[in-house]
mmCIF file of C-alpha atoms in Angstrom:
data_model
loop_
_atom_site.group_PDB
_atom_site.id
_atom_site.type_symbol
_atom_site.label_atom_id
_atom_site.label_comp_id
_atom_site.label_asym_id
_atom_site.label_seq_id
_atom_site.Cartn_x
_atom_site.Cartn_y
_atom_site.Cartn_z
ATOM 1 C CA MET L 1 0.079 0.080 0.074
ATOM 2 C CA PHE L 2 2.894 2.429 0.752
ATOM 3 C CA ILE L 3 4.665 1.576 -2.561
ATOM 4 C CA TYR L 4 1.376 2.272 -4.463
ATOM 5 C CA VAL L 5 0.949 5.681 -2.696
ATOM 6 C CA TYR L 6 4.587 6.589 -3.207
ATOM 7 C CA PHE L 7 4.137 5.890 -6.874
ATOM 8 C CA LEU L 8 1.155 7.995 -7.297
ATOM 9 C CA GLU L 9 2.797 10.882 -5.705
ATOM 10 C CA LEU L 10 5.779 10.455 -8.011
ATOM 11 C CA VAL L 11 3.763 10.469 -11.145
ATOM 12 C CA SER L 12 1.999 13.521 -9.991
ATOM 13 C CA ILE L 13 5.236 15.342 -9.419
ATOM 14 C CA ILE L 14 6.629 14.408 -12.868
ATOM 15 C CA GLY L 15 3.064 15.396 -14.600
ATOM 16 C CA ALA L 16 3.335 18.927 -12.707
ATOM 17 C CA SER L 17 6.992 19.520 -13.693
ATOM 18 C CA LEU L 18 6.129 18.703 -17.421
ATOM 19 C CA ALA L 19 3.218 21.033 -17.244
ATOM 20 C CA VAL L 20 5.296 23.706 -15.800
ATOM 21 C CA ASN L 21 7.880 22.969 -18.443
ATOM 22 C CA ASN L 22 5.424 23.176 -21.336
ATOM 23 C CA THR L 23 3.853 26.346 -19.833
ATOM 24 C CA GLU L 24 7.065 28.017 -19.763
ATOM 25 C CA ARG L 25 8.137 26.797 -23.382
ATOM 26 C CA ASP L 26 4.808 28.409 -24.448
ATOM 27 C CA LEU L 27 5.501 31.521 -22.837
ATOM 28 C CA VAL L 28 9.039 31.819 -24.119
ATOM 29 C CA LEU L 29 8.215 31.057 -27.710
ATOM 30 C CA LYS L 30 5.204 33.716 -27.659
ATOM 31 C CA GLU L 31 7.975 36.158 -26.198
ATOM 32 C CA LEU L 32 10.336 35.315 -28.819
ATOM 33 C CA LEU L 33 7.562 35.645 -31.647
ATOM 34 C CA ARG L 34 6.137 38.927 -30.319
ATOM 35 C CA ASN L 35 8.886 41.281 -31.380
ATOM 36 C CA TYR L 36 9.828 39.002 -34.334
ATOM 37 C CA ASN L 37 9.708 40.569 -37.985
ATOM 38 C CA SER L 38 8.973 37.520 -40.281
ATOM 39 C CA ALA L 39 9.368 39.937 -43.248
ATOM 40 C CA VAL L 40 12.866 40.341 -42.748
ATOM 41 C CA PRO L 41 15.805 37.465 -42.966
ATOM 42 C CA PRO L 42 18.230 36.965 -40.259
ATOM 43 C CA ASN L 43 21.192 39.139 -40.458
ATOM 44 C CA TYR L 44 19.707 41.508 -42.767
ATOM 45 C CA ASN L 45 20.314 44.453 -40.822
ATOM 46 C CA HIS L 46 23.861 43.642 -40.378
ATOM 47 C CA ASP L 47 24.316 43.160 -44.209
ATOM 48 C CA ASP L 48 25.663 39.695 -43.452
ATOM 49 C CA GLN L 49 25.128 36.935 -46.064
ATOM 50 C CA LEU L 50 22.749 34.104 -44.642
ATOM 51 C CA ARG L 51 23.728 30.508 -45.346
ATOM 52 C CA VAL L 52 20.779 28.256 -46.209
ATOM 53 C CA GLU L 53 21.554 24.447 -46.548
ATOM 54 C CA ILE L 54 19.330 22.222 -48.884
ATOM 55 C CA GLN L 55 18.755 18.614 -48.770
ATOM 56 C CA VAL L 56 16.403 16.486 -50.880
ATOM 57 C CA TYR L 57 14.911 13.402 -49.933
ATOM 58 C CA ILE L 58 13.427 11.499 -53.135
ATOM 59 C CA LEU L 59 10.217 9.672 -52.241
ATOM 60 C CA SER L 60 9.184 8.342 -55.814
ATOM 61 C CA ILE L 61 9.977 9.068 -59.406
ATOM 62 C CA ASP L 62 6.519 8.358 -60.838
ATOM 63 C CA SER L 63 6.783 8.581 -64.701
ATOM 64 C CA ILE L 64 9.483 9.743 -67.441
ATOM 65 C CA SER L 65 7.929 11.052 -70.548
ATOM 66 C CA ASP L 66 10.241 10.995 -73.832
ATOM 67 C CA SER L 67 7.464 13.048 -75.735
ATOM 68 C CA SER L 68 6.754 15.896 -73.468
ATOM 69 C CA LYS L 69 10.446 15.699 -72.195
ATOM 70 C CA ASP L 70 9.629 15.773 -68.334
ATOM 71 C CA PHE L 71 9.380 13.549 -65.281
ATOM 72 C CA ALA L 72 7.204 13.400 -62.116
ATOM 73 C CA LEU L 73 8.895 13.525 -58.976
ATOM 74 C CA SER L 74 7.876 13.430 -55.434
ATOM 75 C CA PHE L 75 10.228 14.564 -52.493
ATOM 76 C CA PHE L 76 10.807 16.238 -49.139
ATOM 77 C CA LEU L 77 12.621 19.708 -49.789
ATOM 78 C CA ARG L 78 14.587 20.385 -46.453
ATOM 79 C CA HIS L 79 16.122 23.814 -45.386
ATOM 80 C CA ARG L 80 18.535 24.452 -42.638
ATOM 81 C CA TRP L 81 19.674 27.977 -41.368
ATOM 82 C CA ASN L 82 20.460 29.965 -38.365
ATOM 83 C CA ASP L 83 18.214 32.627 -37.038
ATOM 84 C CA SER L 84 19.943 34.424 -33.993
ATOM 85 C CA ARG L 85 16.505 36.026 -33.095
ATOM 86 C CA LEU L 86 15.147 32.793 -31.965
ATOM 87 C CA ILE L 87 17.952 31.532 -29.575
ATOM 88 C CA HIS L 88 16.464 30.246 -26.399
ATOM 89 C CA ASP L 89 17.488 28.265 -23.298
ATOM 90 C CA PRO L 90 18.672 24.727 -24.013
ATOM 91 C CA LYS L 91 16.831 23.423 -21.137
ATOM 92 C CA LEU L 92 13.521 24.163 -23.042
ATOM 93 C CA GLY L 93 14.825 21.941 -25.730
ATOM 94 C CA THR L 94 13.583 22.245 -29.373
ATOM 95 C CA PHE L 95 10.566 24.144 -30.448
ATOM 96 C CA GLN L 96 8.201 22.468 -32.775
ATOM 97 C CA LEU L 97 5.920 24.707 -34.491
ATOM 98 C CA SER L 98 2.328 24.223 -35.491
ATOM 99 C CA GLN L 99 0.992 25.388 -38.772
ATOM 100 C CA LYS L 100 -0.262 28.718 -37.637
ATOM 101 C CA SER L 101 2.950 29.515 -35.706
ATOM 102 C CA MET L 102 4.917 28.875 -38.906
ATOM 103 C CA ASN L 103 3.477 31.882 -40.688
ATOM 104 C CA LYS L 104 5.077 34.110 -38.051
ATOM 105 C CA VAL L 105 8.562 32.850 -38.825
ATOM 106 C CA TRP L 106 10.773 33.922 -41.807
ATOM 107 C CA VAL L 107 11.527 31.037 -44.338
ATOM 108 C CA PRO L 108 13.458 31.351 -47.603
ATOM 109 C CA GLU L 109 11.676 32.280 -50.706
ATOM 110 C CA LEU L 110 12.832 29.543 -53.127
ATOM 111 C CA PHE L 111 11.521 28.215 -56.301
ATOM 112 C CA ILE L 112 12.188 25.312 -58.749
ATOM 113 C CA LEU L 113 13.440 26.759 -62.168
ATOM 114 C CA ASN L 114 12.385 23.718 -64.299
ATOM 115 C CA GLU L 115 9.106 23.273 -62.598
ATOM 116 C CA LYS L 116 6.147 22.577 -64.959
ATOM 117 C CA ARG L 117 3.441 21.708 -62.349
ATOM 118 C CA THR L 118 3.830 21.367 -58.691
ATOM 119 C CA ALA L 119 1.395 20.800 -55.648
ATOM 120 C CA LEU L 120 2.102 20.864 -51.983
ATOM 121 C CA HIS L 121 0.331 18.241 -50.017
ATOM 122 C CA ARG L 122 -2.604 19.393 -47.749
ATOM 123 C CA VAL L 123 -4.334 16.136 -46.618
ATOM 124 C CA SER L 124 -5.119 16.574 -43.908
ATOM 125 C CA THR L 125 -3.129 19.430 -43.088
ATOM 126 C CA PRO L 126 -0.147 21.031 -45.210
ATOM 127 C CA ASP L 127 2.748 18.743 -45.015
ATOM 128 C CA LYS L 128 5.121 21.132 -43.610
ATOM 129 C CA LEU L 129 7.278 21.230 -40.278
ATOM 130 C CA LEU L 130 9.415 23.684 -38.584
ATOM 131 C CA HIS L 131 11.826 23.082 -35.791
ATOM 132 C CA ILE L 132 13.972 25.669 -33.856
ATOM 133 C CA LYS L 133 16.917 24.452 -31.860
ATOM 134 C CA PRO L 134 18.046 26.334 -28.748
ATOM 135 C CA ASP L 135 21.154 27.809 -30.603
ATOM 136 C CA GLY L 136 18.762 29.356 -33.277
ATOM 137 C CA LEU L 137 19.264 26.530 -35.935
ATOM 138 C CA MET L 138 16.134 26.478 -38.154
ATOM 139 C CA TYR L 139 14.955 23.146 -39.624
ATOM 140 C CA TYR L 140 12.289 23.366 -42.279
ATOM 141 C CA SER L 141 10.986 20.618 -44.404
ATOM 142 C CA THR L 142 7.999 20.498 -46.806
ATOM 143 C CA ARG L 143 6.660 17.714 -49.229
ATOM 144 C CA ILE L 144 6.377 18.656 -52.763
ATOM 145 C CA SER L 145 4.973 16.447 -55.666
ATOM 146 C CA GLY L 146 5.289 17.771 -59.425
ATOM 147 C CA THR L 147 6.301 17.484 -63.011
ATOM 148 C CA PHE L 148 9.672 19.005 -63.937
ATOM 149 C CA SER L 149 11.084 19.571 -67.372
ATOM 150 C CA CYS L 150 14.086 17.298 -68.521
ATOM 151 C CA ASP L 151 15.946 17.905 -71.760
ATOM 152 C CA VAL L 152 16.054 14.258 -72.931
ATOM 153 C CA ASN L 153 18.555 13.217 -75.588
ATOM 154 C CA LEU L 154 17.218 10.117 -77.739
ATOM 155 C CA LEU L 155 20.043 9.884 -80.001
ATOM 156 C CA ARG L 156 20.968 6.564 -78.394
ATOM 157 C CA TYR L 157 17.292 5.342 -77.691
ATOM 158 C CA PRO L 158 16.556 2.884 -76.313
ATOM 159 C CA LEU L 159 20.172 2.389 -75.324
ATOM 160 C CA ASP L 160 20.418 5.717 -73.757
ATOM 161 C CA HIS L 161 20.869 7.389 -70.278
ATOM 162 C CA GLN L 162 19.310 10.573 -69.371
ATOM 163 C CA MET L 163 20.189 13.273 -66.717
ATOM 164 C CA CYS L 164 17.256 15.060 -65.249
ATOM 165 C CA PRO L 165 17.771 18.210 -63.245
ATOM 166 C CA LEU L 166 16.053 19.622 -60.187
ATOM 167 C CA THR L 167 17.226 23.375 -59.844
ATOM 168 C CA ILE L 168 16.347 25.085 -56.902
ATOM 169 C CA GLU L 169 16.859 29.001 -56.715
ATOM 170 C CA SER L 170 16.450 32.074 -54.560
ATOM 171 C CA TYR L 171 13.684 34.144 -55.915
ATOM 172 C CA GLY L 172 13.535 37.227 -53.845
ATOM 173 C CA TYR L 173 17.077 37.575 -52.379
ATOM 174 C CA THR L 174 20.325 37.993 -54.231
ATOM 175 C CA SER L 175 23.408 36.109 -53.518
ATOM 176 C CA GLU L 176 24.596 39.038 -51.313
ATOM 177 C CA THR L 177 21.766 38.341 -48.811
ATOM 178 C CA LEU L 178 21.211 34.582 -49.240
ATOM 179 C CA ASP L 179 23.614 31.876 -50.347
ATOM 180 C CA LEU L 180 22.278 28.372 -51.053
ATOM 181 C CA GLN L 181 24.468 25.415 -50.372
ATOM 182 C CA TRP L 182 24.039 21.611 -50.225
ATOM 183 C CA TYR L 183 23.982 19.539 -47.016
ATOM 184 C CA LYS L 184 27.008 17.513 -46.419
ATOM 185 C CA GLU L 185 24.640 14.593 -47.572
ATOM 186 C CA PRO L 186 22.808 16.520 -50.134
ATOM 187 C CA VAL L 187 20.447 13.675 -51.425
ATOM 188 C CA GLU L 188 18.779 10.863 -49.932
ATOM 189 C CA GLU L 189 16.371 8.324 -51.140
ATOM 190 C CA LYS L 190 14.072 5.478 -50.365
ATOM 191 C CA ASP L 191 15.504 2.176 -50.603
ATOM 192 C CA ASP L 192 12.307 0.574 -52.674
ATOM 193 C CA ILE L 193 12.335 3.082 -55.278
ATOM 194 C CA ILE L 194 11.438 1.009 -58.575
ATOM 195 C CA LEU L 195 10.789 2.423 -62.126
ATOM 196 C CA SER L 196 9.270 0.483 -65.054
ATOM 197 C CA GLN L 197 11.438 1.616 -67.751
ATOM 198 C CA PHE L 198 14.585 3.021 -65.920
ATOM 199 C CA SER L 199 17.056 2.204 -63.171
ATOM 200 C CA LEU L 200 17.810 4.955 -60.841
ATOM 201 C CA GLY L 201 21.499 5.737 -61.157
ATOM 202 C CA CYS L 202 23.567 8.289 -59.172
ATOM 203 C CA GLU L 203 22.814 11.934 -58.208
ATOM 204 C CA LYS L 204 25.067 14.862 -58.665
ATOM 205 C CA THR L 205 24.914 18.070 -56.937
ATOM 206 C CA ILE L 206 26.363 21.195 -58.186
ATOM 207 C CA LYS L 207 26.254 25.098 -57.448
ATOM 208 C CA CYS L 208 24.564 26.939 -60.424
ATOM 209 C CA ASP L 209 24.500 30.589 -59.441
ATOM 210 C CA LYS L 210 22.567 32.647 -62.125
ATOM 211 C CA VAL L 211 22.617 36.372 -63.157
ATOM 212 C CA TYR L 212 19.392 38.104 -64.153
ATOM 213 C CA ALA L 213 19.718 41.827 -65.289
ATOM 214 C CA GLY L 214 23.066 42.127 -63.665
ATOM 215 C CA LEU L 215 21.944 40.742 -60.398
ATOM 216 C CA LYS L 216 23.364 37.498 -59.049
ATOM 217 C CA PHE L 217 20.946 34.910 -57.404
ATOM 218 C CA SER L 218 22.216 31.763 -55.694
ATOM 219 C CA CYS L 219 21.201 28.307 -57.023
ATOM 220 C CA VAL L 220 21.746 24.835 -56.495
ATOM 221 C CA GLN L 221 20.964 21.912 -58.791
ATOM 222 C CA MET L 222 20.640 18.180 -58.448
ATOM 223 C CA ASN L 223 20.903 15.813 -61.559
ATOM 224 C CA ILE L 224 19.375 12.511 -61.231
ATOM 225 C CA LYS L 225 20.902 9.922 -63.853
ATOM 226 C CA LEU L 226 18.455 7.479 -65.259
ATOM 227 C CA ASP L 227 19.600 4.377 -67.036
ATOM 228 C CA ARG L 228 16.929 3.072 -69.531
ATOM 229 C CA LEU L 229 16.263 -0.616 -69.226
ATOM 230 C CA TYR L 230 16.254 -2.003 -72.758
ATOM 231 C CA ASP L 231 15.079 -5.541 -71.981
ATOM 232 C CA TYR L 232 11.508 -4.688 -73.160
ATOM 233 C CA TYR L 233 12.879 -3.359 -76.402
ATOM 234 C CA LEU L 234 15.196 -6.389 -76.866
ATOM 235 C CA ILE L 235 11.902 -8.807 -76.590
ATOM 236 C CA GLN L 236 9.487 -6.549 -78.417
ATOM 237 C CA THR L 237 11.524 -4.826 -81.233
ATOM 238 C CA TYR L 238 15.157 -6.302 -81.735
ATOM 239 C CA ILE L 239 14.471 -10.036 -81.607
ATOM 240 C CA PRO L 240 11.122 -9.791 -83.618
ATOM 241 C CA THR L 241 12.731 -7.679 -86.566
ATOM 242 C CA THR L 242 15.762 -10.093 -86.426
ATOM 243 C CA LEU L 243 13.745 -13.113 -87.145
ATOM 244 C CA ILE L 244 11.623 -11.280 -89.814
ATOM 245 C CA VAL L 245 15.073 -10.651 -91.551
ATOM 246 C CA ILE L 246 16.028 -14.211 -91.253
ATOM 247 C CA LEU L 247 12.625 -15.392 -92.450
ATOM 248 C CA SER L 248 13.185 -13.062 -95.696
ATOM 249 C CA TRP L 249 16.226 -15.170 -96.363
ATOM 250 C CA VAL L 250 14.165 -18.460 -96.885
ATOM 251 C CA SER L 251 13.312 -17.316 -100.396
ATOM 252 C CA PHE L 252 16.827 -17.895 -101.290
ATOM 253 C CA TRP L 253 16.347 -21.779 -100.868
ATOM 254 C CA ILE L 254 12.921 -21.886 -102.631
ATOM 255 C CA SER L 255 12.937 -22.774 -106.380
ATOM 256 C CA ILE L 256 13.267 -19.959 -108.873
ATOM 257 C CA ASP L 257 10.223 -21.445 -110.487
ATOM 258 C CA ALA L 258 8.144 -21.008 -107.337
ATOM 259 C CA THR L 259 7.334 -17.259 -108.166
ATOM 260 C CA PRO L 260 4.019 -17.122 -106.061
ATOM 261 C CA ALA L 261 5.597 -18.346 -103.007
ATOM 262 C CA ARG L 262 8.727 -16.173 -103.135
ATOM 263 C CA ILE L 263 6.603 -13.104 -103.716
ATOM 264 C CA SER L 264 4.358 -13.952 -101.063
ATOM 265 C CA LEU L 265 7.169 -14.508 -98.532
ATOM 266 C CA GLY L 266 8.914 -11.078 -99.670
ATOM 267 C CA LEU L 267 5.731 -9.053 -99.413
ATOM 268 C CA LEU L 268 4.951 -10.698 -96.099
ATOM 269 C CA THR L 269 8.133 -9.776 -94.575
ATOM 270 C CA VAL L 270 8.204 -6.137 -95.825
ATOM 271 C CA LEU L 271 4.718 -5.550 -94.545
ATOM 272 C CA THR L 272 5.358 -7.024 -91.251
ATOM 273 C CA MET L 273 8.536 -4.717 -90.993
ATOM 274 C CA THR L 274 6.372 -1.685 -91.604
ATOM 275 C CA THR L 275 4.239 -2.382 -88.674
ATOM 276 C CA GLN L 276 7.037 -2.582 -86.171
ATOM 277 C CA ASN L 277 7.646 1.119 -86.047
ATOM 278 C CA THR L 278 4.614 2.084 -84.156
ATOM 279 C CA GLY L 279 4.866 3.432 -80.689
ATOM 280 C CA LEU L 280 8.211 4.883 -80.781
ATOM 281 C CA PRO L 281 9.066 8.450 -79.840
ATOM 282 C CA LYS L 282 8.744 11.151 -82.593
ATOM 283 C CA VAL L 283 11.701 13.320 -82.821
ATOM 284 C CA SER L 284 13.508 15.223 -85.759
ATOM 285 C CA TYR L 285 16.626 13.155 -85.655
ATOM 286 C CA PHE L 286 17.522 9.516 -85.941
ATOM 287 C CA LYS L 287 17.407 7.467 -82.991
ATOM 288 C CA ALA L 288 19.421 4.024 -82.429
ATOM 289 C CA ILE L 289 16.101 2.198 -82.953
ATOM 290 C CA ASP L 290 15.494 4.247 -86.247
ATOM 291 C CA VAL L 291 18.825 3.023 -87.674
ATOM 292 C CA TRP L 292 18.035 -0.343 -86.629
ATOM 293 C CA MET L 293 14.578 -0.499 -88.098
ATOM 294 C CA VAL L 294 15.713 1.135 -91.435
ATOM 295 C CA SER L 295 18.579 -1.245 -91.747
ATOM 296 C CA CYS L 296 16.105 -4.375 -91.325
ATOM 297 C CA MET L 297 13.738 -2.868 -93.752
ATOM 298 C CA PHE L 298 16.696 -2.436 -96.276
ATOM 299 C CA PHE L 299 17.794 -5.982 -95.700
ATOM 300 C CA VAL L 300 14.127 -7.540 -95.980
ATOM 301 C CA PHE L 301 13.506 -5.145 -99.200
ATOM 302 C CA ALA L 302 16.888 -6.294 -100.657
ATOM 303 C CA ALA L 303 15.857 -9.857 -100.418
ATOM 304 C CA LEU L 304 12.546 -9.164 -102.346
ATOM 305 C CA ILE L 305 14.587 -7.375 -105.046
ATOM 306 C CA GLU L 306 17.049 -10.181 -105.381
ATOM 307 C CA PHE L 307 14.157 -12.434 -106.268
ATOM 308 C CA ALA L 308 13.010 -10.063 -108.996
ATOM 309 C CA TYR L 309 16.605 -9.930 -110.419
ATOM 310 C CA VAL L 310 16.724 -13.613 -110.395
ATOM 311 C CA ASN L 311 13.344 -14.181 -111.798
ATOM 312 C CA VAL L 312 14.197 -11.692 -114.633
ATOM 313 C CA LEU L 313 17.703 -13.427 -115.381
ATOM 314 C CA SER L 314 16.188 -16.633 -115.706
ATOM 315 C CA ARG L 315 13.531 -15.986 -118.024
ATOM 316 C CA VAL L 316 14.809 -12.927 -120.238
ATOM 317 C CA GLN L 317 16.484 -15.078 -122.869
ATOM 318 C CA LEU L 318 13.547 -17.318 -123.038
ATOM 319 C CA ARG L 319 11.405 -14.405 -123.797
ATOM 320 C CA ARG L 320 13.949 -13.091 -126.593
ATOM 321 C CA GLN L 321 14.129 -16.456 -128.237
ATOM 322 C CA THR L 322 10.333 -16.960 -128.289
ATOM 323 C CA SER L 323 9.895 -13.647 -129.767
ATOM 324 C CA VAL L 324 12.392 -14.514 -132.688
ATOM 325 C CA VAL L 325 10.608 -17.731 -133.303
ATOM 326 C CA ASP L 326 7.290 -16.129 -133.358
ATOM 327 C CA ASN L 327 8.523 -13.616 -135.989
ATOM 328 C CA GLY L 328 9.806 -16.497 -138.143
ATOM 329 C CA ASP L 329 6.637 -18.381 -138.253
ATOM 330 C CA HIS L 330 4.751 -15.269 -139.452
ATOM 331 C CA ASP L 331 7.219 -14.497 -142.240
ATOM 332 C CA ASN L 332 5.949 -16.677 -145.235
ATOM 333 C CA THR L 333 7.233 -14.683 -148.294
ATOM 334 C CA PRO L 334 8.891 -16.818 -151.176
ATOM 335 C CA SER L 335 12.167 -15.213 -150.769
ATOM 336 C CA THR L 336 12.545 -16.060 -147.168
ATOM 337 C CA ARG L 337 11.534 -19.700 -147.851
ATOM 338 C CA LYS L 338 14.311 -19.933 -150.220
ATOM 339 C CA SER L 339 16.960 -18.272 -147.920
ATOM 340 C CA PHE L 340 16.132 -20.356 -144.751
ATOM 341 C CA PRO L 341 15.540 -23.840 -143.772
ATOM 342 C CA SER L 342 12.277 -25.454 -143.497
ATOM 343 C CA LYS L 343 9.837 -24.412 -140.924
ATOM 344 C CA ASN L 344 10.219 -27.731 -138.891
ATOM 345 C CA ASP L 345 13.808 -27.679 -139.021
ATOM 346 C CA TYR L 346 14.034 -23.866 -138.031
ATOM 347 C CA ARG L 347 11.808 -24.495 -135.199
ATOM 348 C CA THR L 348 13.845 -27.532 -133.967
ATOM 349 C CA GLY L 349 17.215 -25.401 -134.034
ATOM 350 C CA CYS L 350 15.433 -22.614 -132.351
ATOM 351 C CA ARG L 351 14.256 -24.824 -129.625
ATOM 352 C CA PHE L 352 17.643 -26.344 -128.987
ATOM 353 C CA ASN L 353 19.315 -22.590 -128.670
ATOM 354 C CA ILE L 354 16.636 -21.617 -126.452
ATOM 355 C CA CYS L 355 16.969 -24.480 -124.143
ATOM 356 C CA PHE L 356 20.746 -24.046 -124.130
ATOM 357 C CA GLN L 357 20.779 -20.443 -123.369
ATOM 358 C CA ASN L 358 17.917 -20.634 -121.056
ATOM 359 C CA MET L 359 19.622 -23.364 -118.858
ATOM 360 C CA ALA L 360 22.796 -21.028 -118.865
ATOM 361 C CA ASN L 361 20.585 -18.252 -117.367
ATOM 362 C CA ARG L 362 18.778 -20.543 -115.048
ATOM 363 C CA GLU L 363 22.164 -21.549 -113.737
ATOM 364 C CA LYS L 364 23.355 -17.794 -113.302
ATOM 365 C CA ALA L 365 19.965 -17.188 -111.386
ATOM 366 C CA ARG L 366 20.829 -20.166 -108.920
ATOM 367 C CA ASN L 367 24.146 -18.761 -108.383
ATOM 368 C CA VAL L 368 22.788 -15.563 -107.335
ATOM 369 C CA ASP L 369 20.668 -17.314 -104.878
ATOM 370 C CA ARG L 370 23.746 -19.368 -103.711
ATOM 371 C CA ILE L 371 25.609 -16.257 -103.129
ATOM 372 C CA SER L 372 22.810 -14.481 -101.392
ATOM 373 C CA ARG L 373 22.474 -17.226 -99.004
ATOM 374 C CA PHE L 374 25.991 -16.510 -97.669
ATOM 375 C CA MET L 375 26.079 -12.813 -98.560
ATOM 376 C CA PHE L 376 22.999 -11.590 -96.660
ATOM 377 C CA PRO L 377 23.570 -13.261 -93.369
ATOM 378 C CA LEU L 378 27.366 -12.173 -93.316
ATOM 379 C CA LEU L 379 26.373 -8.500 -93.957
ATOM 380 C CA PHE L 380 23.707 -8.710 -91.352
ATOM 381 C CA VAL L 381 26.160 -9.855 -88.843
ATOM 382 C CA LEU L 382 28.759 -7.263 -89.756
ATOM 383 C CA PHE L 383 25.982 -4.658 -89.430
ATOM 384 C CA ASN L 384 25.237 -5.944 -85.988
ATOM 385 C CA LEU L 385 28.827 -5.799 -84.808
ATOM 386 C CA PHE L 386 29.079 -2.099 -85.834
ATOM 387 C CA TYR L 387 25.716 -1.243 -84.462
ATOM 388 C CA TRP L 388 26.188 -2.587 -80.962
ATOM 389 C CA ILE L 389 29.620 -1.350 -80.715
ATOM 390 C CA ILE L 390 28.855 2.260 -81.790
ATOM 391 C CA TYR L 391 25.740 2.691 -79.741
ATOM 392 C CA LEU L 392 27.037 0.791 -76.647
ATOM 393 C CA PHE L 393 30.578 2.121 -76.290
ATOM 394 C CA VAL L 394 31.584 4.646 -78.959
ATOM 395 C CA LEU L 395 28.713 7.083 -79.271
ATOM 396 C CA LYS L 396 28.241 9.214 -76.166
ATOM 397 C CA THR L 397 25.820 11.885 -75.106
ATOM 398 C CA LYS L 398 26.038 14.379 -72.502
ATOM 399 C CA ALA L 399 24.446 12.255 -69.827
ATOM 400 C CA ASP L 400 27.053 9.570 -70.456
ATOM 401 C CA ILE L 401 30.071 11.923 -70.289
ATOM 402 C CA GLN L 402 28.937 13.851 -67.198
ATOM 403 C CA PRO L 403 30.413 11.968 -64.223
ATOM 404 C CA CYS L 404 28.481 11.494 -61.136
#
């Protein structure tokens, strides 16, 4: 019984001390804010430069658009600076201000230069916090989601890497008054960020002060490197088009007399190739995948042209000799009958010449098919060799050269 009574007295004493401490903290905070001018930054009256440190915590990268050249990003924007006007007793600890009290304290006026659309989260209250340390250190954080421009370069698409910036700049104060700097750890990110078409690479932070109308404004920039995952394009574009090109080579093994079969196969492969170009980003310059598609179309179309050449080569002499024979049959003048052999002998001789020359031309046509069976695959392998070496290792864009 005695222990129970002692415990109740101890709890009441602790509660009373906490109540007194909270009351004292409220009074001190009200006193600090009573004469506080939130329209003037710290050290403004002393002409001292205020250092504001920035940190970005990436929550998610929702989408990246090649056509509109932008990306959707959700993040915490964190600020840290010193305000000597709000120094208080260390015994009172850190002041955590409510939403109403935040409006009474000066915060940096910043904007995002490459912003297209942004929104502050307000469910159920605005997602902002402001803490005041005893030494006057201010810690301000807000949650932002928006769409930001990204100057994508699709020269190596879909084997490309993109560098998308987030540029934060002072709007109302020049660099003489406010200086933006990055934290020692400027960028943090969630561990489970997964993108559908990209892998999240490194983040590089730089200083990017800008001059407008002769006035210098402080600026910091974060560059997010995004590596495109091209497995989808291998499955949906590169492998199917390769198979279509190989399918067009089957006509080289089909008899030169099977004209309907070879024409059908050639037209089928050409028409199939024309349907593979849909859904790709439209830009005014050649992308890597455009070079691939045009080259595959060239190989398929060349296989169809090869059959046309073989067909003409195998039949041209036959048509010429047939024309000569028909002209001889219709020439029935007496002088002609005296100068030439009989009609039956003439036809027999012409048929022999026709067969001999036609066999020679057919053999030439078959030789063209035999050469094509090796030349087309060899040229396609050489094209692949140059294509993958150039676009994977030789050709570099700004995002590839810029180190992290």
